[in-house]
Amino acid sequence: MFGWFLRGAASRIRTTTYPHQSDSSPGTTPGRPVATAFADGQEAQRAADMCPVRAIRAVDSTAEVDLSRCVHCLSCVRGTAAMKWKNDYNWAVSGCGGTTTTGRAFRKSLSIRLIDTGSCDAVIQEVKQLAKPYYNMHKLGFFITPTPRQADVLMVTGPVTSHMRLALKKTYDAMPDPKWVIAVGNCAISGCVFAPSFMSGGAVSNIIPVDVQVPGCPPPPLAILHGLLVLTGREQEIDEARATTGVEEKK
Amino acid sequence: MNQRTHPTDDNIMISMLKELGDIVSNILESESGRLLAAACRADTLSSAVAWLVDRRKYRFATLVVQALPSGDLLDYWFYKPDAGPWVKLSVRLSGQARTVPSISEHVHAVDWHERQAEDLFGMTFTGHPKLGDFVLHEEWREGVNPMRPEFDAVKPMVEKEVDPRWHPEKILRTPGAFLMPIGPVYSDCAESAQFFLETVGEDVVRMIPRFFFKYRGVEKLAEHRSILDVLLMVERFSGTSAVAHATAFCRAVETIGLVAVPPRGEALRLIGAELERIRHHFSLLSDICHSTGMVVPSADIDVMEEESLRLSAQWSGHRYLYGLVSPGGVARDFSTSELALLSNGITGLAHAARRLYERLQFTSSFLDRFEGVGVVPMLNARRLGLVGPIARASSFKTDLRIHAPYGFYRHCPLAVEALESEGDGYARIRVLFAEVFASADIIKRALANLPDGPVMLPEQAVPAGEALGYVEAPKGAAFHYVRIGENGGVERLQLTTPSFTNWHGFHLAAENFAFQDFPIMMASFGLSIAESDR
């Protein structure tokens, strides 16, 4: 066992410098398509037609992106009318019909309960990464808690299948006030490729109020971390992400 | 679906005619010689299956039920490792008939397939010991079967009021016995499933799982959609094995279209699949170390897992390799520098994994929790038709990359199948590590022998037809049945996933072991619920 102690002590620190400095290590994020100006409207329409989930819309000669529908299939960057791509991750948006940020008391101490309502395994793996050495959200005061009774934040993944609807409501009701909800991944935000259907009602916000949305398929750990920081008022959301996620329209 | 190696199997068609002539009819061999289709009546199904499984040593692959205008059609697909064509036994029911004899008593692997067909299609399997409440839970109205053609896939389901007095049935009736329910929402970041553990105090006597909380109806949603739309869902229903499932689906579509993927495309698919396997196994091993509270080794593996995710993103643009595989090949080509980056990354990861494995093998507090715990005996693994690393840890040979090589595995074979004989938790860990090293090795060899040329065929219309695509996914054998209609859309999709197959055998490991070992058993089985629930 002593060998493990030495092994642990000898390992170098790998934790991300985010949020103190932005993290630009390669491979931390898949990036996102951003609004792209084309030569004419026809070409913008060609770019929009490349998208299998209609997340891109041609407005005059610009192709605009709805990030909450994008499934990261990357077909829009491989076509002839290629979209511009931005390798950032701070795209979480708040105020999606729920309350605002948590306020001072929870800034540096927040307990999170995850509930999986039909997501693919990948998004849960990305949430798990937050508690692992590379992202280590514990240093920011964020912790995963086993029970909803101790949770301040409910993180919801997946398109809310019919069989999980009751479990979601019960989990939400079991949480003490004040409480907040983060919808992680496009499945939770819009149902994505699995909705509308006989098993999924689409968005989590149809069932319980949502405070912060983290788009992505799956969102990288840094984006989820950004969502938590936006919720606690420690990071600003970027206006551009707000515009592309269509939060205003939904209100 | 490989070259025929055993001359005795060449005449399965002849021996089937000779020995089963009065039971089966319409025996047809496909042009490629890879598939033997035969029809039989419902009442003689069991004898035909018994002949195939007992006499000819065939294994069950999947059961595909289809509701066609002329009546229901049940296709039982079988394959034989290392030999012979695949066999499809069809039972056609006429009119409104929905009753078929159950064969699960003889071939246990069919058990859950029959339960699933009962819920989704309203079939009745006479002689099956337990039907009902499987895919569809108590919220679902009785008598409504979502896979029937008249059911609307898009209309939201009207839920039934659940009886608040509902509780699971207890089987154990000794004094002091109690039932411990776990889930669907339980501690840690876990997927949603429910387990009822019946116990008299220390040992788990019975373990009854309840799945399909995450049932999204992917197979129903796929109907009447375009191939590319369905590919998006197939890739995303189980994100941790996206490449494997996308490849299985695309292989089925390519078989229908009778097209051959360019060699470079096949090689890149292999590289993607093996990179995914390495990352997937790291994630399982991390869970295993977490379950025993080994902080330093789990942190070590977490680092490797994140590094393999970053490597995937740097190489393909996506951390989980979405959007890599597409019908006819892979979506993009890679430059020499990108391939070199991958090669270096893999070398580093394999080296780190090897060092960690050497350390773990000498950590007694770790090994004590796994040795002799959660044992799946070889006979039981065979009886339930388990697949993947779990079966291989019980020395049950199931690796389709070796026993039915496909794609680039034909040119770049896997050196050796990772087999262990004990069938306990430790054997499963050894298999996972051995597969990581084997995957790193095969990626290196594929990179060294990477053919030149295009990576993808030009887009072309797919004719109507049906096919079964298969791959060895990180968790084991995956079979995708696809039927394409006249208009080029998907008419029927059936996903038979390794998690679905293996959860059926999970009780073998969990029962008769101590209560506190349950999380360790879950981790060492390492199965996905998203993959099994679909």
PDB file of C-alpha atoms in Angstrom, chain B residues 153 217-226 230 233-234 489-493:
ATOM      1  CA  ALA B 153     -44.663   6.626 -32.847  1.00  0.00           C
ATOM      2  CA  GLY B 217     -38.215   3.357 -28.453  1.00  0.00           C
ATOM      3  CA  VAL B 218     -35.325   3.798 -30.899  1.00  0.00           C
ATOM      4  CA  GLU B 219     -36.492   0.833 -32.963  1.00  0.00           C
ATOM      5  CA  LYS B 220     -39.985   2.263 -33.360  1.00  0.00           C
ATOM      6  CA  LEU B 221     -38.705   5.782 -34.072  1.00  0.00           C
ATOM      7  CA  ALA B 222     -36.422   4.389 -36.798  1.00  0.00           C
ATOM      8  CA  GLU B 223     -39.343   3.139 -38.872  1.00  0.00           C
ATOM      9  CA  HIS B 224     -39.975   5.113 -42.074  1.00  0.00           C
ATOM     10  CA  ARG B 225     -36.941   7.342 -41.515  1.00  0.00           C
ATOM     11  CA  SER B 226     -34.013   7.832 -43.860  1.00  0.00           C
ATOM     12  CA  VAL B 230     -31.465   6.448 -38.197  1.00  0.00           C
ATOM     13  CA  MET B 233     -29.954   7.632 -33.364  1.00  0.00           C
ATOM     14  CA  VAL B 234     -27.968   4.406 -33.622  1.00  0.00           C
ATOM     15  CA  GLY B 489     -36.101   4.324 -45.900  1.00  0.00           C
ATOM     16  CA  VAL B 490     -35.645   2.034 -42.911  1.00  0.00           C
ATOM     17  CA  GLU B 491     -38.673  -0.206 -42.413  1.00  0.00           C
ATOM     18  CA  ARG B 492     -37.502  -2.211 -39.439  1.00  0.00           C
ATOM     19  CA  LEU B 493     -34.517  -1.913 -37.133  1.00  0.00           C
TER      20      LEU B 493
END
